[in-house]
PDB file of C-alpha atoms in Angstrom:
ATOM      1  CA  ASN A1348     134.424  66.002  29.053  1.00 63.00           C
ATOM      2  CA  ALA A1349     138.121  66.921  28.826  1.00 76.00           C
ATOM      3  CA  GLY A1350     138.556  65.730  25.201  1.00 94.00           C
ATOM      4  CA  VAL A1351     142.159  66.390  24.119  1.00 96.00           C
ATOM      5  CA  THR A1352     144.467  67.926  26.696  1.00 96.00           C
ATOM      6  CA  GLN A1353     147.840  69.441  25.858  1.00 97.00           C
ATOM      7  CA  THR A1354     150.573  70.497  28.249  1.00 96.00           C
ATOM      8  CA  PRO A1355     152.180  72.916  28.628  1.00 96.00           C
ATOM      9  CA  LYS A1356     150.161  75.758  27.095  1.00 95.00           C
ATOM     10  CA  PHE A1357     153.178  78.048  26.716  1.00 96.00           C
ATOM     11  CA  GLN A1358     156.923  77.449  26.695  1.00 96.00           C
ATOM     12  CA  VAL A1359     160.042  79.430  25.894  1.00 97.00           C
ATOM     13  CA  LEU A1360     163.221  77.534  25.091  1.00 96.00           C
ATOM     14  CA  LYS A1361     166.751  78.426  24.151  1.00 97.00           C
ATOM     15  CA  THR A1362     168.280  77.085  20.957  1.00 97.00           C
ATOM     16  CA  GLY A1363     169.632  73.601  21.547  1.00 97.00           C
ATOM     17  CA  GLN A1364     167.407  72.770  24.507  1.00 97.00           C
ATOM     18  CA  SER A1365     165.174  69.727  24.422  1.00 96.00           C
ATOM     19  CA  MET A1366     161.534  69.459  25.341  1.00 96.00           C
ATOM     20  CA  THR A1367     158.592  67.071  25.246  1.00 97.00           C
ATOM     21  CA  LEU A1368     155.064  68.228  24.524  1.00 98.00           C
ATOM     22  CA  GLN A1369     152.397  66.078  26.091  1.00 97.00           C
ATOM     23  CA  CYS A1370     148.995  65.157  24.704  1.00 97.00           C
ATOM     24  CA  ALA A1371     146.277  62.968  26.179  1.00 97.00           C
ATOM     25  CA  GLN A1372     142.766  62.114  24.994  1.00 97.00           C
ATOM     26  CA  ASP A1373     139.956  60.530  26.961  1.00 96.00           C
ATOM     27  CA  MET A1374     137.674  59.543  24.061  1.00 95.00           C
ATOM     28  CA  ASN A1375     139.171  56.084  23.462  1.00 95.00           C
ATOM     29  CA  HIS A1376     140.271  57.152  19.987  1.00 95.00           C
ATOM     30  CA  ASN A1377     142.665  54.992  18.016  1.00 93.00           C
ATOM     31  CA  SER A1378     144.424  57.674  15.964  1.00 94.00           C
ATOM     32  CA  MET A1379     146.351  60.695  17.188  1.00 96.00           C
ATOM     33  CA  TYR A1380     148.150  63.517  15.404  1.00 96.00           C
ATOM     34  CA  TRP A1381     150.644  66.311  15.930  1.00 97.00           C
ATOM     35  CA  TYR A1382     150.443  69.474  13.811  1.00 96.00           C
ATOM     36  CA  ARG A1383     152.241  72.776  13.758  1.00 97.00           C
ATOM     37  CA  GLN A1384     150.657  76.081  12.773  1.00 96.00           C
ATOM     38  CA  ASP A1385     152.732  79.022  11.644  1.00 93.00           C
ATOM     39  CA  PRO A1386     151.398  82.571  11.101  1.00 85.00           C
ATOM     40  CA  GLY A1387     149.144  82.811   8.065  1.00 79.00           C
ATOM     41  CA  MET A1388     149.337  79.086   7.488  1.00 80.00           C
ATOM     42  CA  GLY A1389     147.040  76.192   7.984  1.00 85.00           C
ATOM     43  CA  LEU A1390     148.046  73.207  10.051  1.00 92.00           C
ATOM     44  CA  ARG A1391     150.827  70.978   8.796  1.00 93.00           C
ATOM     45  CA  LEU A1392     151.091  67.370   9.921  1.00 93.00           C
ATOM     46  CA  ILE A1393     154.285  66.494  11.787  1.00 96.00           C
ATOM     47  CA  TYR A1394     153.661  62.893  12.875  1.00 96.00           C
ATOM     48  CA  TYR A1395     150.688  60.660  13.360  1.00 95.00           C
ATOM     49  CA  SER A1396     149.823  57.430  15.088  1.00 94.00           C
ATOM     50  CA  ALA A1397     147.098  55.440  13.355  1.00 91.00           C
ATOM     51  CA  SER A1398     146.821  53.068  16.299  1.00 90.00           C
ATOM     52  CA  GLU A1399     148.540  52.247  19.562  1.00 90.00           C
ATOM     53  CA  GLY A1400     152.056  50.990  18.852  1.00 89.00           C
ATOM     54  CA  THR A1401     152.454  52.658  15.450  1.00 92.00           C
ATOM     55  CA  THR A1402     153.814  56.044  14.422  1.00 95.00           C
ATOM     56  CA  ASP A1403     154.462  57.558  10.996  1.00 94.00           C
ATOM     57  CA  LYS A1404     155.960  60.701   9.536  1.00 94.00           C
ATOM     58  CA  GLY A1405     153.768  63.451   8.228  1.00 91.00           C
ATOM     59  CA  GLU A1406     154.592  66.389   5.996  1.00 90.00           C
ATOM     60  CA  VAL A1407     157.173  68.112   8.239  1.00 94.00           C
ATOM     61  CA  PRO A1408     158.813  65.520  10.565  1.00 96.00           C
ATOM     62  CA  ASN A1409     162.410  66.768  10.568  1.00 96.00           C
ATOM     63  CA  GLY A1410     163.657  67.781  14.009  1.00 96.00           C
ATOM     64  CA  TYR A1411     160.904  65.923  15.872  1.00 97.00           C
ATOM     65  CA  ASN A1412     160.298  62.523  17.431  1.00 97.00           C
ATOM     66  CA  VAL A1413     157.113  61.044  18.842  1.00 97.00           C
ATOM     67  CA  SER A1414     156.046  58.345  21.252  1.00 97.00           C
ATOM     68  CA  ARG A1415     152.645  56.702  21.458  1.00 96.00           C
ATOM     69  CA  LEU A1416     152.909  55.800  25.109  1.00 87.00           C
ATOM     70  CA  ASN A1417     149.532  54.058  25.250  1.00 95.00           C
ATOM     71  CA  LYS A1418     146.132  54.524  23.644  1.00 95.00           C
ATOM     72  CA  ARG A1419     145.534  57.784  25.537  1.00 97.00           C
ATOM     73  CA  GLU A1420     148.878  59.554  25.208  1.00 97.00           C
ATOM     74  CA  PHE A1421     150.959  60.775  22.285  1.00 98.00           C
ATOM     75  CA  SER A1422     154.022  62.925  22.983  1.00 98.00           C
ATOM     76  CA  LEU A1423     156.137  65.096  20.690  1.00 98.00           C
ATOM     77  CA  ARG A1424     159.819  65.640  21.433  1.00 98.00           C
ATOM     78  CA  LEU A1425     162.197  68.300  20.198  1.00 96.00           C
ATOM     79  CA  GLU A1426     165.697  66.940  20.808  1.00 93.00           C
ATOM     80  CA  SER A1427     167.611  70.116  19.949  1.00 96.00           C
ATOM     81  CA  ALA A1428     165.283  73.059  19.508  1.00 96.00           C
ATOM     82  CA  ALA A1429     165.865  75.529  16.670  1.00 97.00           C
ATOM     83  CA  PRO A1430     164.303  78.980  16.107  1.00 96.00           C
ATOM     84  CA  SER A1431     162.544  77.570  13.003  1.00 96.00           C
ATOM     85  CA  GLN A1432     160.516  75.388  15.362  1.00 97.00           C
ATOM     86  CA  THR A1433     158.872  78.409  16.961  1.00 97.00           C
ATOM     87  CA  SER A1434     155.219  77.686  16.316  1.00 97.00           C
ATOM     88  CA  VAL A1435     151.905  76.692  17.812  1.00 97.00           C
ATOM     89  CA  TYR A1436     151.607  72.925  18.182  1.00 98.00           C
ATOM     90  CA  PHE A1437     148.279  71.140  18.121  1.00 97.00           C
ATOM     91  CA  CYS A1438     147.448  67.594  19.047  1.00 97.00           C
ATOM     92  CA  ALA A1439     144.334  65.890  17.702  1.00 96.00           C
ATOM     93  CA  SER A1440     142.620  62.533  17.926  1.00 96.00           C
ATOM     94  CA  LEU A1441     140.295  60.612  15.620  1.00 93.00           C
ATOM     95  CA  GLY A1442     137.725  58.008  16.464  1.00 86.00           C
ATOM     96  CA  GLY A1443     137.203  56.378  13.089  1.00 85.00           C
ATOM     97  CA  TYR A1444     136.759  56.636   9.353  1.00 83.00           C
ATOM     98  CA  ASN A1445     134.730  59.604   8.105  1.00 86.00           C
ATOM     99  CA  GLN A1446     134.783  61.128  11.567  1.00 90.00           C
ATOM    100  CA  PRO A1447     136.106  64.583  12.503  1.00 91.00           C
ATOM    101  CA  GLN A1448     139.321  65.112  14.395  1.00 93.00           C
ATOM    102  CA  HIS A1449     139.179  66.571  17.888  1.00 95.00           C
ATOM    103  CA  PHE A1450     141.801  69.177  18.768  1.00 95.00           C
ATOM    104  CA  GLY A1451     143.504  70.369  21.908  1.00 95.00           C
ATOM    105  CA  ASP A1452     143.971  74.066  22.615  1.00 94.00           C
ATOM    106  CA  GLY A1453     147.590  74.064  21.520  1.00 96.00           C
ATOM    107  CA  THR A1454     151.058  74.684  22.929  1.00 97.00           C
ATOM    108  CA  ARG A1455     152.644  78.013  22.038  1.00 96.00           C
ATOM    109  CA  LEU A1456     156.382  77.397  21.761  1.00 97.00           C
ATOM    110  CA  SER A1457     159.010  80.098  21.302  1.00 96.00           C
ATOM    111  CA  ILE A1458     162.658  79.240  20.695  1.00 97.00           C
ATOM    112  CA  LEU A1459     165.170  81.998  21.165  1.00 95.00           C
TER     113      LEU A1459
ATOM    114  CA  SER B 261     152.258  71.109   0.464  1.00 49.00           C
ATOM    115  CA  GLN B 262     148.748  72.435   1.060  1.00 52.00           C
ATOM    116  CA  GLN B 263     145.991  70.361  -0.510  1.00 62.00           C
ATOM    117  CA  GLY B 264     143.209  72.872   0.047  1.00 69.00           C
ATOM    118  CA  GLU B 265     143.240  76.541  -0.807  1.00 82.00           C
ATOM    119  CA  GLU B 266     140.589  78.824   0.686  1.00 86.00           C
ATOM    120  CA  ASP B 267     139.272  81.901  -0.987  1.00 87.00           C
ATOM    121  CA  PRO B 268     139.095  84.688   0.019  1.00 93.00           C
ATOM    122  CA  GLN B 269     141.982  84.936   2.475  1.00 92.00           C
ATOM    123  CA  ALA B 270     140.061  87.546   4.455  1.00 95.00           C
ATOM    124  CA  LEU B 271     136.415  88.593   4.530  1.00 96.00           C
ATOM    125  CA  SER B 272     134.801  91.466   6.413  1.00 97.00           C
ATOM    126  CA  ILE B 273     131.005  91.752   6.624  1.00 97.00           C
ATOM    127  CA  GLN B 274     128.283  93.325   8.742  1.00 97.00           C
ATOM    128  CA  GLU B 275     126.231  91.375  11.239  1.00 97.00           C
ATOM    129  CA  GLY B 276     123.217  89.818   9.580  1.00 97.00           C
ATOM    130  CA  GLU B 277     124.900  89.382   6.187  1.00 97.00           C
ATOM    131  CA  ASN B 278     125.814  86.018   4.702  1.00 97.00           C
ATOM    132  CA  ALA B 279     129.438  84.885   4.435  1.00 97.00           C
ATOM    133  CA  THR B 280     130.663  82.527   1.728  1.00 97.00           C
ATOM    134  CA  MET B 281     134.064  80.882   1.745  1.00 97.00           C
ATOM    135  CA  ASN B 282     135.431  78.611  -0.950  1.00 96.00           C
ATOM    136  CA  CYS B 283     137.933  75.787  -0.909  1.00 95.00           C
ATOM    137  CA  SER B 284     139.682  74.117  -3.821  1.00 95.00           C
ATOM    138  CA  TYR B 285     141.739  70.952  -3.625  1.00 93.00           C
ATOM    139  CA  LYS B 286     143.920  68.902  -5.916  1.00 91.00           C
ATOM    140  CA  THR B 287     143.349  65.164  -5.544  1.00 88.00           C
ATOM    141  CA  SER B 288     140.438  62.798  -5.019  1.00 89.00           C
ATOM    142  CA  ILE B 289     139.191  62.717  -1.445  1.00 91.00           C
ATOM    143  CA  ASN B 290     137.351  60.539   1.047  1.00 91.00           C
ATOM    144  CA  ASN B 291     135.770  63.543   2.706  1.00 93.00           C
ATOM    145  CA  LEU B 292     136.193  67.279   3.192  1.00 95.00           C
ATOM    146  CA  GLN B 293     135.843  69.001   6.543  1.00 95.00           C
ATOM    147  CA  TRP B 294     135.432  72.575   7.717  1.00 96.00           C
ATOM    148  CA  TYR B 295     136.855  73.800  11.015  1.00 96.00           C
ATOM    149  CA  ARG B 296     136.662  77.095  12.890  1.00 97.00           C
ATOM    150  CA  GLN B 297     139.478  78.569  14.952  1.00 95.00           C
ATOM    151  CA  ASN B 298     138.909  81.427  17.336  1.00 94.00           C
ATOM    152  CA  SER B 299     141.933  83.561  18.118  1.00 90.00           C
ATOM    153  CA  GLY B 300     144.361  81.731  20.381  1.00 86.00           C
ATOM    154  CA  ARG B 301     142.310  78.553  20.506  1.00 89.00           C
ATOM    155  CA  GLY B 302     142.264  75.122  18.946  1.00 90.00           C
ATOM    156  CA  LEU B 303     140.200  74.051  15.964  1.00 94.00           C
ATOM    157  CA  VAL B 304     136.546  73.205  16.327  1.00 95.00           C
ATOM    158  CA  HIS B 305     134.880  70.889  13.832  1.00 95.00           C
ATOM    159  CA  LEU B 306     131.918  72.353  11.932  1.00 97.00           C
ATOM    160  CA  ILE B 307     130.862  69.980   9.164  1.00 97.00           C
ATOM    161  CA  LEU B 308     132.178  66.851   7.442  1.00 95.00           C
ATOM    162  CA  ILE B 309     130.934  66.102   3.931  1.00 96.00           C
ATOM    163  CA  ARG B 310     131.692  62.771   2.308  1.00 95.00           C
ATOM    164  CA  SER B 311     132.822  62.448  -1.290  1.00 94.00           C
ATOM    165  CA  ASN B 312     129.449  61.013  -2.345  1.00 95.00           C
ATOM    166  CA  GLU B 313     127.501  63.894  -0.780  1.00 97.00           C
ATOM    167  CA  ARG B 314     126.747  67.200  -2.488  1.00 97.00           C
ATOM    168  CA  GLU B 315     125.314  69.347   0.281  1.00 98.00           C
ATOM    169  CA  LYS B 316     125.042  69.346   4.082  1.00 97.00           C
ATOM    170  CA  HIS B 317     123.418  71.679   6.556  1.00 96.00           C
ATOM    171  CA  SER B 318     124.037  72.349  10.222  1.00 95.00           C
ATOM    172  CA  GLY B 319     122.122  75.208  11.775  1.00 96.00           C
ATOM    173  CA  ARG B 320     123.186  78.391   9.951  1.00 97.00           C
ATOM    174  CA  LEU B 321     125.921  76.535   8.056  1.00 97.00           C
ATOM    175  CA  ARG B 322     125.602  75.107   4.567  1.00 98.00           C
ATOM    176  CA  VAL B 323     128.404  73.209   2.859  1.00 98.00           C
ATOM    177  CA  THR B 324     128.471  72.139  -0.763  1.00 98.00           C
ATOM    178  CA  LEU B 325     130.907  69.795  -2.472  1.00 97.00           C
ATOM    179  CA  ASP B 326     131.581  69.544  -6.197  1.00 97.00           C
ATOM    180  CA  THR B 327     134.001  66.675  -6.760  1.00 95.00           C
ATOM    181  CA  SER B 328     134.109  67.286 -10.527  1.00 95.00           C
ATOM    182  CA  LYS B 329     135.504  70.768  -9.876  1.00 95.00           C
ATOM    183  CA  LYS B 330     137.396  69.700  -6.744  1.00 95.00           C
ATOM    184  CA  SER B 331     135.835  72.508  -4.778  1.00 96.00           C
ATOM    185  CA  SER B 332     133.681  73.162  -1.737  1.00 97.00           C
ATOM    186  CA  SER B 333     131.952  76.175  -0.253  1.00 97.00           C
ATOM    187  CA  LEU B 334     130.907  77.100   3.266  1.00 98.00           C
ATOM    188  CA  LEU B 335     127.981  79.485   3.663  1.00 98.00           C
ATOM    189  CA  ILE B 336     127.228  81.090   7.014  1.00 98.00           C
ATOM    190  CA  THR B 337     123.811  82.738   6.968  1.00 97.00           C
ATOM    191  CA  ALA B 338     122.712  85.660   9.138  1.00 97.00           C
ATOM    192  CA  SER B 339     126.203  86.099  10.540  1.00 97.00           C
ATOM    193  CA  ARG B 340     126.859  87.231  14.094  1.00 97.00           C
ATOM    194  CA  ALA B 341     129.820  88.951  15.722  1.00 96.00           C
ATOM    195  CA  ALA B 342     130.544  85.649  17.458  1.00 96.00           C
ATOM    196  CA  ASP B 343     131.227  84.075  14.033  1.00 97.00           C
ATOM    197  CA  THR B 344     134.419  86.139  13.821  1.00 97.00           C
ATOM    198  CA  ALA B 345     137.163  83.522  13.467  1.00 97.00           C
ATOM    199  CA  SER B 346     139.398  81.782  10.953  1.00 95.00           C
ATOM    200  CA  TYR B 347     137.799  79.013   8.907  1.00 96.00           C
ATOM    201  CA  PHE B 348     139.784  76.123   7.475  1.00 95.00           C
ATOM    202  CA  CYS B 349     138.925  73.426   5.018  1.00 95.00           C
ATOM    203  CA  ALA B 350     140.692  70.095   5.371  1.00 94.00           C
ATOM    204  CA  THR B 351     140.678  67.124   3.048  1.00 93.00           C
ATOM    205  CA  ASP B 352     141.021  63.455   3.881  1.00 89.00           C
ATOM    206  CA  ALA B 353     142.763  62.126   0.803  1.00 80.00           C
ATOM    207  CA  GLY B 354     144.370  59.082   2.350  1.00 75.00           C
ATOM    208  CA  TYR B 355     147.659  60.885   2.934  1.00 71.00           C
ATOM    209  CA  GLY B 356     150.430  58.409   3.730  1.00 68.00           C
ATOM    210  CA  GLY B 357     148.102  55.546   2.894  1.00 68.00           C
ATOM    211  CA  SER B 358     146.114  56.169   6.054  1.00 69.00           C
ATOM    212  CA  GLN B 359     142.480  57.243   6.047  1.00 72.00           C
ATOM    213  CA  GLY B 360     141.764  60.059   8.457  1.00 80.00           C
ATOM    214  CA  ASN B 361     144.929  62.065   7.825  1.00 86.00           C
ATOM    215  CA  LEU B 362     143.943  65.632   6.999  1.00 89.00           C
ATOM    216  CA  ILE B 363     145.611  68.211   4.794  1.00 90.00           C
ATOM    217  CA  PHE B 364     144.606  71.771   5.717  1.00 92.00           C
ATOM    218  CA  GLY B 365     144.304  74.919   3.680  1.00 91.00           C
ATOM    219  CA  LYS B 366     145.600  78.288   4.867  1.00 91.00           C
ATOM    220  CA  GLY B 367     142.203  79.490   6.004  1.00 93.00           C
ATOM    221  CA  THR B 368     139.819  82.393   5.559  1.00 95.00           C
ATOM    222  CA  LYS B 369     139.822  85.052   8.258  1.00 95.00           C
ATOM    223  CA  LEU B 370     136.237  86.223   8.782  1.00 97.00           C
ATOM    224  CA  SER B 371     135.448  89.437  10.605  1.00 97.00           C
ATOM    225  CA  VAL B 372     131.803  90.186  11.416  1.00 97.00           C
ATOM    226  CA  LYS B 373     131.186  93.749  12.530  1.00 96.00           C
ATOM    227  CA  PRO B 374     128.312  94.561  14.888  1.00 91.00           C
TER     228      PRO B 374
END
């Protein structure tokens, strides 16, 4: 019963470094999502993948890229990290219409 | 931009009291969902209410939806210290032309004192 698994849980980067956040789900869900959460804010959608082989921009995509590696895995890449990308990143998956999303426990990313 | 706005931003009550949180949104929706987030953790789904539904119950939780007013409320009855968390409403309004994409509000921080 792993659900949605995110790695790593914590990471500190220097400005300009690159990094990939990993997400995997074991529920055979078609859709997957990446969000960021900043203090006092709700979650904002970065990118999503409605199905294997497709990805689309969300509300705040600048500075990020994604890869839907297969049905299980959806990764988020920061090519050149900036302090404004310091945040908590959540991955989620969705099984179908009018169903709830299932969330991982997040990756806490600090960029110095 | 945030679709949903929760009210109040923070709520402090005693154990055993009821807690009511409200959510307003701007556009027509497919469904509205409520999630709980404990400190340092991910979001946990509480209730999903479809646009053609007016009220749903789950244990001590009651959610109402008024599509004419574009608003929803979450009632937690007989609150417990363990209910201390942030509560978020999220709307599925077909963002980006894709059903299932959620837009979240900023949340209500609930503190239940023993």
